[in-house]
Amino acid sequence: MSMRRLGSFLLLAGATAVLATAAASAHTLTGSHANGLPNTCSKPVGNGKYVIASDFPLQGSLRPLSVQMSQAIKFELKQMHYKIGKYTVQYVSCDDSTAAKGSWDPQTCTNNANSYKSVSNLLGVIGTYNSGCAEIIAPILNRAPGGGIPMISPANTYVGLTKASGVAGEPQKYFPTGKRNYARVAVPDNFQGAADALYLKQKHIKSVYILNDAEAYGLGIANNFQRAAKKLGIRVLGNSKWDSNQPNYQSLYQGIASKHPQSIFLGGIVSNNGGQLIKDKVSVVGSNSKVLLLATDGFNDSATAKDAGSAANGMYVTIGGSDPNKLSNPSGRAFVKAFKKAYHAKTLEAYTAYAAQATLVLANAIKQSNGSRTSIDKHLFNQKFPKGIIGSFKIDSTGDPTLAGVTVDVIKSGAIKPLTLINPPLSLAKAALG
């Protein structure tokens, strides 16, 4: 899994000259590239004076997931009649991927972020999906003139974006001004890594081989899982990178098979040639009933079954929080029902409900603000949602949700089926941090 500064026409006495300049230049967009928006953005919907953008990978395997997240944002804004408190808004969906990569692209993330900075009437960015892209965009938005551009992610799970991760400079390097403007509604990876290890323990697994895609998210959660697994006494036979540019992984798995693992853990995203990775696991190491295959939320996507085919059957995939199609709270059930009806969707992708919730978090911050970016940033934090779409939670002072549950799903006949919700003990989640 962005924004420039808000040109507020509601400037209070004593507002800075920078904000005043932006206020004078703010006006309704007339096209997808108006006011400096990236050329990766769609034409706006809604006719407000201010803009909310999303930033997701809209090409490659993650497109179905990203399209639904964009639809969820539009769905919530439409319910508000594109008006948040005193502010009328438009929505644009921006792409941070390329066709060549079939996934998020570092240069596109950089270009998008620099373009967002020039949009004077941009209130906030909902995104990104990929944590690696967030690592690029967050510090650029934080240094935007007039205050950090508010950023709220439905799906970033890499721990270091908000809290110390053991990597030098994290999370401070994402907030070079010293003031935070980034929050998320996704459960951080130390909880998912802990839950994944706990699930293997419950399945009486004694050994595991870990593969990661070397991206911020994939490597991060692989390390979180490794620490938790060792804490639980599960033998870690290795933690290696898979290269998404390789045509196949036969030789990689031949080496792994010689170690006789009871399970294999995948930390990364399916768009990094994950389909082939799963196929070769089954053909070389054995079926998923013989050698358990567990993957993180980067594989909790309809693309996994599509790309891997029958090889995905019987593999387990996890996601922070409750299964999006089985939300038990009234707000969640109402959203799922209404969204499916509005978009004729048979099922929700992993982060559709989270995108809707992220929209509400940003909207609430805007509504409570005085119209300045600094004020919106301030109100991103310490928000309470007792009746949220994804459950009852709070956004804490670091920008993380107070949610810890992780859902384990299984893929059967091409469909993702929920199995159980695991709430890892805080001690294990802390151990996963190292």
Short mmCIF file of C-alpha atoms in Angstrom, two decimals:
data_model
loop_
_atom_site.label_atom_id
_atom_site.label_comp_id
_atom_site.label_asym_id
_atom_site.label_seq_id
_atom_site.Cartn_x
_atom_site.Cartn_y
_atom_site.Cartn_z
CA MET A 1 0.00 0.00 0.00
CA SER A 2 -0.46 11.49 -1.97
CA MET A 3 -1.30 14.82 -0.86
CA ARG A 4 -0.35 18.39 -0.90
CA ARG A 5 -1.66 20.89 1.53
CA LEU A 6 -5.21 21.85 1.96
CA GLY A 7 -6.04 25.29 0.58
CA SER A 8 -8.53 26.23 3.21
CA PHE A 9 -11.01 29.00 2.63
CA LEU A 10 -11.82 28.87 6.35
CA LEU A 11 -8.50 30.34 7.44
CA LEU A 12 -8.58 31.64 10.96
CA ALA A 13 -6.94 34.83 12.11
CA GLY A 14 -3.22 34.34 12.36
CA ALA A 15 -3.05 31.60 9.69
CA THR A 16 0.19 31.52 7.81
CA ALA A 17 0.80 33.19 4.48
CA VAL A 18 1.53 29.80 2.96
CA LEU A 19 -1.94 28.56 3.82
CA ALA A 20 -3.48 31.74 2.56
CA THR A 21 -1.79 31.31 -0.79
CA ALA A 22 -3.11 27.79 -1.07
CA ALA A 23 -6.60 28.92 -0.16
CA ALA A 24 -6.56 31.43 -2.96
CA SER A 25 -5.55 28.81 -5.49
CA ALA A 26 -8.01 26.08 -4.43
CA HIS A 27 -10.77 25.40 -6.91
CA THR A 28 -12.82 22.57 -8.31
CA LEU A 29 -10.92 20.14 -10.50
CA THR A 30 -11.97 19.97 -14.12
CA GLY A 31 -10.00 16.93 -15.25
CA SER A 32 -7.99 13.99 -14.03
CA HIS A 33 -4.69 15.89 -14.22
CA ALA A 34 -5.93 19.28 -13.01
CA ASN A 35 -4.10 21.07 -10.20
CA GLY A 36 -1.02 18.90 -10.53
CA LEU A 37 -2.48 15.46 -9.78
CA PRO A 38 -0.43 12.55 -11.14
CA ASN A 39 -1.27 11.36 -14.63
CA THR A 40 -1.94 7.98 -13.03
CA CYS A 41 -5.17 9.30 -11.51
CA SER A 42 -8.71 8.76 -12.74
CA LYS A 43 -11.10 11.54 -13.55
CA PRO A 44 -12.70 12.83 -10.34
CA VAL A 45 -16.14 11.83 -9.12
CA GLY A 46 -18.13 14.32 -7.08
CA ASN A 47 -18.07 18.05 -7.63
CA GLY A 48 -16.56 19.46 -4.45
CA LYS A 49 -13.91 22.12 -3.97
CA TYR A 50 -11.47 19.77 -2.29
CA VAL A 51 -9.93 16.45 -3.24
CA ILE A 52 -9.38 13.08 -1.62
CA ALA A 53 -7.11 10.67 -3.50
CA SER A 54 -6.38 6.98 -3.13
CA ASP A 55 -3.08 5.36 -4.08
CA PHE A 56 -3.18 1.63 -4.93
CA PRO A 57 -1.65 -0.79 -7.49
CA LEU A 58 -4.29 -0.95 -10.22
CA GLN A 59 -2.34 -3.20 -12.61
CA GLY A 60 -1.28 -6.80 -12.24
CA SER A 61 -2.49 -9.48 -9.83
CA LEU A 62 -3.55 -6.97 -7.18
CA ARG A 63 -5.93 -5.10 -9.49
CA PRO A 64 -9.14 -6.84 -8.29
CA LEU A 65 -8.28 -6.08 -4.68
CA SER A 66 -7.34 -2.47 -5.47
CA VAL A 67 -10.44 -1.86 -7.57
CA GLN A 68 -12.64 -2.98 -4.69
CA MET A 69 -10.77 -0.75 -2.24
CA SER A 70 -11.35 2.20 -4.57
CA GLN A 71 -15.02 1.28 -4.87
CA ALA A 72 -15.32 1.14 -1.08
CA ILE A 73 -13.92 4.66 -0.76
CA LYS A 74 -16.30 5.94 -3.41
CA PHE A 75 -19.16 4.10 -1.71
CA GLU A 76 -18.55 5.85 1.62
CA LEU A 77 -18.05 9.29 0.08
CA LYS A 78 -21.24 8.85 -1.94
CA GLN A 79 -23.12 8.09 1.28
CA MET A 80 -21.86 11.46 2.54
CA HIS A 81 -22.98 13.12 -0.71
CA TYR A 82 -19.32 14.10 -1.17
CA LYS A 83 -19.55 16.48 1.77
CA ILE A 84 -17.49 16.14 4.95
CA GLY A 85 -18.57 18.67 7.54
CA LYS A 86 -18.17 22.04 5.83
CA TYR A 87 -16.08 20.67 3.02
CA THR A 88 -17.32 19.44 -0.35
CA VAL A 89 -14.99 16.90 -1.95
CA GLN A 90 -14.11 15.04 -5.10
CA TYR A 91 -12.45 11.65 -5.23
CA VAL A 92 -9.70 10.45 -7.56
CA SER A 93 -8.27 6.95 -7.77
CA CYS A 94 -4.52 6.93 -8.49
CA ASP A 95 -2.34 4.04 -9.63
CA ASP A 96 1.11 3.34 -8.13
CA SER A 97 1.86 0.31 -10.33
CA THR A 98 3.12 -0.27 -13.86
CA ALA A 99 2.04 -2.79 -16.46
CA ALA A 100 5.64 -3.93 -16.88
CA LYS A 101 6.01 -4.83 -13.21
CA GLY A 102 2.43 -5.91 -12.67
CA SER A 103 2.80 -4.50 -9.17
CA TRP A 104 3.66 -1.31 -7.29
CA ASP A 105 6.62 0.56 -8.71
CA PRO A 106 9.09 2.64 -6.62
CA GLN A 107 9.49 5.36 -9.25
CA THR A 108 5.73 5.67 -9.73
CA CYS A 109 5.26 5.95 -5.97
CA THR A 110 7.88 8.73 -5.93
CA ASN A 111 6.31 10.55 -8.86
CA ASN A 112 2.83 10.30 -7.35
CA ALA A 113 3.99 11.66 -4.00
CA ASN A 114 5.81 14.62 -5.57
CA SER A 115 2.73 15.42 -7.67
CA TYR A 116 0.41 15.29 -4.66
CA LYS A 117 2.53 17.96 -3.01
CA SER A 118 1.57 20.45 -5.72
CA VAL A 119 -2.19 19.97 -5.32
CA SER A 120 -3.31 22.85 -3.15
CA ASN A 121 -6.81 21.54 -2.46
CA LEU A 122 -5.92 17.95 -1.64
CA LEU A 123 -7.23 17.00 1.82
CA GLY A 124 -5.69 13.57 2.16
CA VAL A 125 -4.55 10.33 0.59
CA ILE A 126 -6.07 6.94 1.38
CA GLY A 127 -3.29 4.43 0.76
CA THR A 128 -1.05 2.82 0.08
CA TYR A 129 -1.65 -0.91 -0.23
CA ASN A 130 2.02 -1.88 -0.25
CA SER A 131 4.17 -0.94 2.72
CA GLY A 132 7.20 -0.48 0.46
CA CYS A 133 5.37 2.22 -1.46
CA ALA A 134 4.33 3.84 1.84
CA GLU A 135 7.99 4.00 2.87
CA ILE A 136 8.57 6.20 -0.18
CA ILE A 137 5.44 8.33 -0.09
CA ALA A 138 5.13 9.00 3.66
CA PRO A 139 8.28 11.14 4.15
CA ILE A 140 7.57 13.14 0.99
CA LEU A 141 4.06 13.98 2.15
CA ASN A 142 5.34 14.75 5.63
CA ARG A 143 7.50 17.54 4.20
CA ALA A 144 4.71 19.12 2.13
CA PRO A 145 4.48 22.93 2.35
CA GLY A 146 1.95 24.08 4.91
CA GLY A 147 2.04 20.86 6.94
CA GLY A 148 2.15 17.13 6.39
CA ILE A 149 -0.51 15.79 4.05
CA PRO A 150 -2.80 13.39 5.97
CA MET A 151 -2.30 9.76 4.95
CA ILE A 152 -4.39 6.82 6.13
CA SER A 153 -3.74 3.29 4.90
CA PRO A 154 -6.26 0.45 4.77
CA ALA A 155 -3.61 -2.21 4.25
CA ASN A 156 -0.03 -1.23 5.25
CA THR A 157 1.06 -3.69 7.91
CA TYR A 158 4.84 -3.19 8.15
CA VAL A 159 5.59 -2.40 11.80
CA GLY A 160 8.33 0.17 11.17
CA LEU A 161 5.96 2.68 9.57
CA THR A 162 4.63 3.61 13.01
CA LYS A 163 6.78 1.96 15.69
CA ALA A 164 10.37 0.90 16.31
CA SER A 165 11.10 -2.24 14.30
CA GLY A 166 14.78 -2.81 14.92
CA VAL A 167 15.64 -1.12 11.60
CA ALA A 168 17.74 2.01 12.08
CA GLY A 169 15.78 5.26 11.90
CA GLU A 170 12.31 3.74 12.08
CA PRO A 171 9.75 5.13 12.39
CA GLN A 172 11.27 8.63 12.68
CA LYS A 173 12.57 8.66 9.10
CA TYR A 174 9.00 8.61 7.81
CA PHE A 175 8.26 11.82 9.74
CA PRO A 176 11.26 14.04 8.99
CA THR A 177 9.47 17.15 10.27
CA GLY A 178 8.97 15.49 13.65
CA LYS A 179 5.17 15.67 13.31
CA ARG A 180 3.16 12.61 12.32
CA ASN A 181 0.66 12.64 9.46
CA TYR A 182 0.33 8.88 8.85
CA ALA A 183 -2.12 6.36 10.35
CA ARG A 184 -3.59 2.99 9.36
CA VAL A 185 -6.47 0.66 10.15
CA ALA A 186 -4.63 -2.58 9.29
CA VAL A 187 -3.28 -4.79 12.08
CA PRO A 188 0.55 -4.50 12.22
CA ASP A 189 2.68 -7.46 11.18
CA ASN A 190 4.04 -8.37 14.59
CA PHE A 191 0.53 -9.48 15.56
CA GLN A 192 0.01 -11.36 12.29
CA GLY A 193 3.43 -12.99 12.53
CA ALA A 194 2.68 -14.06 16.10
CA ALA A 195 -0.73 -15.43 15.16
CA ASP A 196 0.70 -17.34 12.20
CA ALA A 197 3.30 -19.00 14.43
CA LEU A 198 0.64 -19.78 17.01
CA TYR A 199 -1.50 -21.43 14.33
CA LEU A 200 1.36 -23.69 13.26
CA LYS A 201 1.88 -24.61 16.90
CA GLN A 202 -1.80 -25.51 17.18
CA LYS A 203 -1.38 -27.72 14.09
CA HIS A 204 1.51 -29.51 15.85
CA ILE A 205 4.03 -28.28 13.28
CA LYS A 206 7.61 -28.65 14.53
CA SER A 207 9.60 -27.24 11.59
CA VAL A 208 9.15 -24.52 8.98
CA TYR A 209 11.08 -23.03 6.06
CA ILE A 210 10.45 -19.32 5.43
CA LEU A 211 10.44 -17.58 2.06
CA ASN A 212 10.17 -13.80 1.63
CA ASP A 213 10.02 -11.47 -1.37
CA ALA A 214 12.63 -9.08 0.14
CA GLU A 215 10.24 -6.10 0.12
CA ALA A 216 9.63 -4.09 3.29
CA TYR A 217 6.41 -5.92 4.03
CA GLY A 218 7.52 -9.41 2.98
CA LEU A 219 10.89 -9.39 4.72
CA GLY A 220 9.44 -7.63 7.75
CA ILE A 221 6.64 -10.10 8.39
CA ALA A 222 8.93 -13.06 7.62
CA ASN A 223 11.24 -11.85 10.40
CA ASN A 224 8.30 -11.21 12.74
CA PHE A 225 7.06 -14.74 12.13
CA GLN A 226 10.53 -16.24 12.54
CA ARG A 227 11.00 -14.66 15.98
CA ALA A 228 7.54 -15.79 17.13
CA ALA A 229 8.05 -19.31 15.77
CA LYS A 230 11.36 -19.68 17.61
CA LYS A 231 9.72 -18.37 20.78
CA LEU A 232 7.16 -21.17 20.48
CA GLY A 233 9.80 -23.82 19.91
CA ILE A 234 9.18 -24.30 16.18
CA ARG A 235 12.42 -25.07 14.34
CA VAL A 236 13.17 -22.54 11.59
CA LEU A 237 15.14 -24.31 8.87
CA GLY A 238 15.87 -21.17 6.84
CA ASN A 239 14.63 -17.76 5.78
CA SER A 240 15.38 -17.10 2.10
CA LYS A 241 14.39 -14.66 -0.61
CA TRP A 242 12.46 -15.65 -3.70
CA ASP A 243 13.26 -13.62 -6.79
CA SER A 244 10.08 -12.49 -8.56
CA ASN A 245 11.99 -12.30 -11.86
CA GLN A 246 12.76 -16.02 -11.93
CA PRO A 247 10.68 -18.11 -14.36
CA ASN A 248 10.33 -20.92 -11.81
CA TYR A 249 11.48 -22.04 -8.36
CA GLN A 250 12.27 -25.71 -8.96
CA SER A 251 15.89 -25.49 -7.81
CA LEU A 252 14.98 -23.31 -4.81
CA TYR A 253 12.49 -25.90 -3.61
CA GLN A 254 14.83 -28.81 -4.28
CA GLY A 255 17.18 -27.33 -1.71
CA ILE A 256 14.33 -26.75 0.70
CA ALA A 257 12.94 -30.27 0.22
CA SER A 258 16.29 -31.74 1.28
CA LYS A 259 15.69 -30.21 4.73
CA HIS A 260 12.34 -32.04 5.08
CA PRO A 261 10.23 -29.16 6.48
CA GLN A 262 6.78 -29.89 7.86
CA SER A 263 5.61 -26.49 6.64
CA ILE A 264 6.54 -23.58 4.40
CA PHE A 265 5.74 -19.95 5.21
CA LEU A 266 5.42 -17.24 2.53
CA GLY A 267 5.95 -13.60 3.51
CA GLY A 268 5.24 -11.28 0.60
CA ILE A 269 2.70 -10.48 -2.08
CA VAL A 270 1.15 -12.68 -4.74
CA SER A 271 1.97 -10.22 -7.53
CA ASN A 272 5.67 -11.03 -7.05
CA ASN A 273 5.25 -14.24 -9.09
CA GLY A 274 3.47 -15.83 -6.16
CA GLY A 275 1.36 -18.08 -8.36
CA GLN A 276 4.43 -19.81 -9.78
CA LEU A 277 5.95 -20.00 -6.31
CA ILE A 278 2.94 -21.96 -5.06
CA LYS A 279 2.83 -24.25 -8.11
CA ASP A 280 6.48 -25.19 -7.71
CA LYS A 281 6.09 -25.76 -3.97
CA VAL A 282 3.45 -28.40 -4.66
CA SER A 283 5.30 -30.03 -7.55
CA VAL A 284 8.66 -30.26 -5.76
CA VAL A 285 8.05 -30.34 -2.00
CA GLY A 286 4.62 -31.94 -1.94
CA SER A 287 0.92 -31.19 -1.69
CA ASN A 288 -0.39 -28.75 0.88
CA SER A 289 -1.86 -31.65 2.84
CA LYS A 290 1.58 -33.25 3.01
CA VAL A 291 3.68 -30.13 3.69
CA LEU A 292 1.54 -27.33 5.12
CA LEU A 293 1.68 -24.04 3.22
CA LEU A 294 0.90 -20.83 5.12
CA ALA A 295 0.98 -17.35 3.57
CA THR A 296 0.33 -13.86 4.88
CA ASP A 297 -2.29 -11.31 3.84
CA GLY A 298 -0.28 -10.44 0.73
CA PHE A 299 -1.67 -13.72 -0.61
CA ASN A 300 -5.16 -13.28 0.85
CA ASP A 301 -6.44 -12.26 -2.55
CA SER A 302 -8.55 -13.79 -5.30
CA ALA A 303 -5.44 -13.58 -7.52
CA THR A 304 -3.76 -16.33 -5.48
CA ALA A 305 -6.19 -19.04 -6.55
CA LYS A 306 -6.32 -17.62 -10.08
CA ASP A 307 -2.54 -17.50 -10.54
CA ALA A 308 -1.70 -20.74 -8.72
CA GLY A 309 -4.69 -22.76 -9.89
CA SER A 310 -5.29 -26.07 -8.14
CA ALA A 311 -1.93 -25.80 -6.37
CA ALA A 312 -3.49 -23.22 -4.04
CA ASN A 313 -6.06 -25.70 -2.73
CA GLY A 314 -5.51 -26.47 0.92
CA MET A 315 -3.08 -23.64 1.58
CA TYR A 316 -3.72 -21.28 4.48
CA VAL A 317 -3.72 -17.48 4.22
CA THR A 318 -4.11 -14.99 7.05
CA ILE A 319 -5.27 -11.43 7.45
CA GLY A 320 -5.25 -9.02 10.36
CA GLY A 321 -8.73 -8.56 11.81
CA SER A 322 -11.94 -10.35 10.99
CA ASP A 323 -12.74 -11.96 7.67
CA PRO A 324 -14.19 -9.13 5.51
CA ASN A 325 -17.14 -11.27 4.44
CA LYS A 326 -17.96 -12.40 7.97
CA LEU A 327 -17.94 -9.16 9.95
CA SER A 328 -20.04 -9.84 13.03
CA ASN A 329 -20.76 -6.29 14.20
CA PRO A 330 -23.86 -4.45 12.93
CA SER A 331 -21.92 -1.73 11.06
CA GLY A 332 -19.76 -4.34 9.35
CA ARG A 333 -22.68 -6.52 8.33
CA ALA A 334 -24.55 -3.50 6.98
CA PHE A 335 -21.54 -2.39 4.94
CA VAL A 336 -20.95 -5.84 3.44
CA LYS A 337 -24.60 -6.18 2.43
CA ALA A 338 -24.84 -2.69 0.94
CA PHE A 339 -21.49 -2.89 -0.85
CA LYS A 340 -22.28 -6.26 -2.45
CA LYS A 341 -25.60 -4.88 -3.67
CA ALA A 342 -24.10 -1.63 -4.99
CA TYR A 343 -21.27 -3.31 -6.93
CA HIS A 344 -22.84 -6.72 -7.62
CA ALA A 345 -19.95 -8.33 -5.74
CA LYS A 346 -20.20 -11.99 -4.78
CA THR A 347 -17.43 -11.65 -2.23
CA LEU A 348 -15.25 -8.95 -0.68
CA GLU A 349 -11.50 -8.87 -1.19
CA ALA A 350 -9.26 -8.86 1.88
CA TYR A 351 -9.08 -5.09 2.42
CA THR A 352 -12.34 -3.76 0.97
CA ALA A 353 -13.94 -3.14 4.37
CA TYR A 354 -10.68 -1.65 5.62
CA ALA A 355 -10.68 0.89 2.78
CA ALA A 356 -14.20 1.93 3.79
CA GLN A 357 -13.06 2.26 7.40
CA ALA A 358 -9.98 4.26 6.40
CA THR A 359 -12.28 6.66 4.55
CA LEU A 360 -14.30 7.19 7.72
CA VAL A 361 -11.15 7.77 9.78
CA LEU A 362 -9.97 10.48 7.37
CA ALA A 363 -13.47 11.99 7.12
CA ASN A 364 -13.77 12.17 10.89
CA ALA A 365 -10.42 13.94 11.16
CA ILE A 366 -11.44 16.44 8.47
CA LYS A 367 -14.79 17.03 10.13
CA GLN A 368 -13.16 17.80 13.48
CA SER A 369 -10.45 20.01 11.99
CA ASN A 370 -10.33 23.78 11.53
CA GLY A 371 -9.52 23.30 7.86
CA SER A 372 -5.72 23.24 8.09
CA ARG A 373 -3.54 20.26 7.36
CA THR A 374 -1.98 20.51 10.78
CA SER A 375 -5.39 20.23 12.36
CA ILE A 376 -6.45 17.28 10.19
CA ASP A 377 -3.19 15.49 11.07
CA LYS A 378 -3.80 16.08 14.77
CA HIS A 379 -7.29 14.61 14.58
CA LEU A 380 -6.12 11.47 12.75
CA PHE A 381 -4.91 10.17 16.08
CA ASN A 382 -6.74 9.03 19.22
CA GLN A 383 -10.02 8.61 17.37
CA LYS A 384 -12.52 6.14 18.80
CA PHE A 385 -14.83 3.97 16.68
CA PRO A 386 -17.03 1.94 19.04
CA LYS A 387 -19.23 0.97 16.09
CA GLY A 388 -16.67 0.79 13.31
CA ILE A 389 -17.08 -1.26 10.15
CA ILE A 390 -14.14 -3.47 11.16
CA GLY A 391 -15.19 -3.59 14.82
CA SER A 392 -14.77 -1.49 17.94
CA PHE A 393 -11.33 0.13 17.98
CA LYS A 394 -9.29 3.26 18.47
CA ILE A 395 -6.47 4.80 16.47
CA ASP A 396 -3.71 5.23 19.04
CA SER A 397 -1.19 8.06 19.35
CA THR A 398 1.21 6.36 16.92
CA GLY A 399 -1.44 5.86 14.23
CA ASP A 400 -2.09 2.15 14.83
CA PRO A 401 -5.50 0.54 15.40
CA THR A 402 -6.16 -1.15 18.74
CA LEU A 403 -6.94 -4.42 16.97
CA ALA A 404 -4.94 -7.62 17.41
CA GLY A 405 -7.07 -10.46 16.05
CA VAL A 406 -5.88 -12.35 12.97
CA THR A 407 -8.11 -14.51 10.77
CA VAL A 408 -6.83 -17.79 9.33
CA ASP A 409 -8.45 -18.71 6.00
CA VAL A 410 -8.08 -21.74 3.77
CA ILE A 411 -8.34 -21.84 -0.03
CA LYS A 412 -10.76 -24.49 -1.30
CA SER A 413 -11.83 -24.91 -4.91
CA GLY A 414 -10.57 -21.42 -5.74
CA ALA A 415 -12.44 -19.71 -2.88
CA ILE A 416 -11.08 -18.26 0.36
CA LYS A 417 -12.90 -19.76 3.34
CA PRO A 418 -12.53 -18.44 6.93
CA LEU A 419 -11.45 -20.97 9.56
CA THR A 420 -10.69 -19.26 12.84
CA LEU A 421 -9.78 -15.98 14.54
CA ILE A 422 -6.59 -15.98 16.60
CA ASN A 423 -5.78 -13.37 19.23
CA PRO A 424 -2.06 -13.78 19.95
CA PRO A 425 -0.90 -12.85 23.45
CA LEU A 426 0.78 -9.47 23.68
CA SER A 427 3.94 -11.15 24.95
CA LEU A 428 4.25 -13.14 21.70
CA ALA A 429 3.50 -10.05 19.56
CA LYS A 430 6.28 -8.21 21.41
CA ALA A 431 8.62 -11.17 20.90
CA ALA A 432 7.90 -10.95 17.16
CA LEU A 433 9.31 -7.43 17.18
CA GLY A 434 12.66 -8.68 18.46
#
